Amino acid sequence: MDIAPYLLLATLEGLVQASVLMLTALGLSLVFGVMRVVNVAHGEFYMLGAVGAWLCATLIPGHPAISFAVALIVAPLIVGLLAALADRAILQRINYNPEATIVSTIGISYIIQQLTLMTFGPDARAVDPPFYYNIRFPWFGYSSYKFFIIGVAVALVATLWLLMKHSKMGLLMRATQYDRETALNFGIPVGRVYSAVFAFGAMMAAVAGVLVVPNSQAHYLMGHDPLLMSFIVVIVGGLGSIPGTIAAAVLIGLSDGLLSVFFSPTLAKIASTLLVALVLVFKPQGLFGKAGRI
Amino acid sequence: MSVMTVEGFDAFYGRSQALRGFSVELRGGEVLCLLGRNGAGKTTALKAIMGTIRRTAGRIVLDGRDLSALPAYEIPRAGIAHVPQGRRLFAELTVAENLEIGLSTRKSSRRALDYALGLFPVLTERMHQRSGTLSGGEQTMLTMARAMCIEPAVILLDEPTEGLMPSAIAGIREAVIRLRDNGVAVLLVEQRVDAVLPVADRVAFMDHGEIKARFTIDEVRNDLSLLHRYVGVGA
Ligand SMILES: Nc1ncnc2c1ncn2[C@@H]1O[C@H](COP(=O)(O)OP(=O)(O)OP(=O)(O)O)[C@@H](O)[C@H]1O
Ligand SMILES: [Mg+2]
């Protein structure tokens, strides 16, 4: 048996996983980095993105590419708005107290899950990919849609990076992240920056959710796994570090793909969880995090 | 005619009262020194002015405009700048980026930057250096320049000479005089009396969250025992 095709397939699968993971985890990391909020409801924003994609697919007639394009823009916007409201109505009121935010985001997560269940029911819903074209490799055909996922993820992450490093909004976010009080002293409306960051983080999860539906299915409980995996990535990569989060997502996505193809998905999950345990023991600030900067 | 009037500030940390009817008046182009022992409430008073800690009573007026009800981020926009205790630079950012944060709410940022750098020309050669690698004196200059980027009418300086070498202290003192000569009202918090005597126009002594006594600088110079009475010189 020739191993090369399997290796290629596993790598591709791993990269697709890594892309989705990278988007989701960066959202979580951004929110934690700037606001010091551990957002347990993050997986639900991902789920809402997926459900939004399904809703668009059922409501909008015509070619699946049209409803998909609409979903890719509208679902994240609605999810972002929802997140900003949650920030204003709940997180701001409890003053971003660390324990209270964990408990209340758990609450938000249940509310979103149950509302989705009550509205759309318990069934898993499939969505057609926007295009079916297969890319032929010598050994197998591979869905071009999966390459599209990788492309969108890379483009979005590059945009995020540029925004954080080179835009005024990014500078305000970084200033808020480093020192909230000093940011206030320079007229930066920290409350608004927080709402924007929380919305932005949720939107990244929602985009990942939209991207993933044609591959898997939309379901009200689908947020669990990405939440857990994002926590793993964020811890391994170093809390609040963008490059660390990207590197960890690729590392974990790839190893997940390889282990799943060659062994079993369960082993893959065991391996990533083990990695987290090791990182926490030997390098608690994360593989790429700087010691001393929380 | 005073630029800034602060009246009757009360503030609490939990149950303990940190400010009791704190009041000051500042005129343009003068330096008011706020002196007091450790824990007297000087830092708290400045934070209360900036609105970054909650006040339970009191009023603040700047240039005839009542700022009492504004959210914290509006205070610097109205024209009050703050140089916090312990500097609190963004150590990982460059000098230029630190100044950019100071400029972030300015409309004409070019003019404001020229103004700030004109007051602290030493920084112009260091624009791309990480601010954490500046010397202590330069870091203090940078925090002052960053504050001047908002072109304030009032600047609050919280122990800018803390932990500096005597030579650097002289530089800060000159900088304070430059600000004053530019018409800025300076509220200078210090513990070391010798650091303020040369620059102060008036002195206020603070203890247990309130101002216990106010003197002109001549009154203090003529009767140095005042210092013993209120702060204990050498402290
Ligand atoms: N965050 C806080 N929580 C509780 N108490 C505080 C807090 N900050 C200050 N205090 C208390 O309030 C009082 C005034 O503190 P403040 O920092 O204003 O004093 P200060 O005059 O600036 O002292 P120093 O000269 O040491 O800087 C002190 O008793 C201090 O212990
Ligand atoms: Mg102090």
Coordinates of C-alpha atoms in Angstrom, one line a residue, chain A residues 165 167-168 171-172 174-176 178-179 181-190 192 290 293, chain B residues 47 50 52 72-73 76-77 80 82 84 88 90 92-93 97 100-102 104-105 146-147 150:
Chain A
K165 CA -1.4 45.9 13.8
S167 CA -5.5 50.3 11.9
K168 CA -6.6 52.9 14.4
L171 CA -4.4 50.5 18.2
L172 CA -7.4 51.4 20.4
R174 CA -4.4 47.1 21.9
A175 CA -4.3 50.1 24.2
T176 CA -7.5 48.9 25.9
Y178 CA -2.7 46.7 27.8
D179 CA -4.2 49.1 30.3
E181 CA -7.6 52.9 32.8
T182 CA -4.9 54.6 30.7
A183 CA -7.1 54.0 27.6
L184 CA -9.9 55.8 29.4
N185 CA -7.5 58.6 30.3
F186 CA -6.9 59.2 26.6
G187 CA -10.5 59.4 25.7
I188 CA -10.9 55.9 24.4
P189 CA -14.5 54.8 24.9
V190 CA -13.5 51.5 26.5
R192 CA -17.7 50.7 23.1
K290 CA 5.2 35.6 26.7
R293 CA 2.1 39.3 30.2
Chain B
K47 CA -8.5 59.4 39.5
M50 CA -10.5 61.7 35.6
T52 CA -11.9 56.4 36.6
A72 CA -14.7 58.9 32.1
Y73 CA -13.6 58.9 28.5
P76 CA -9.7 64.0 28.6
R77 CA -11.6 65.0 25.5
I80 CA -7.9 67.3 31.3
H82 CA -3.4 62.7 33.4
P84 CA -0.5 58.5 36.3
R88 CA 2.0 53.2 32.9
F90 CA 2.6 50.9 26.9
E92 CA 5.7 47.0 24.4
L93 CA 4.8 49.8 22.0
E97 CA 2.7 54.3 19.0
E100 CA -0.5 57.9 18.6
I101 CA -2.7 56.6 21.5
G102 CA -2.5 60.1 23.0
S104 CA -6.3 58.9 19.0
T105 CA -9.1 61.3 19.8
R146 CA 1.6 61.6 25.5
A147 CA -0.6 63.6 27.9
I150 CA -4.6 66.0 23.9

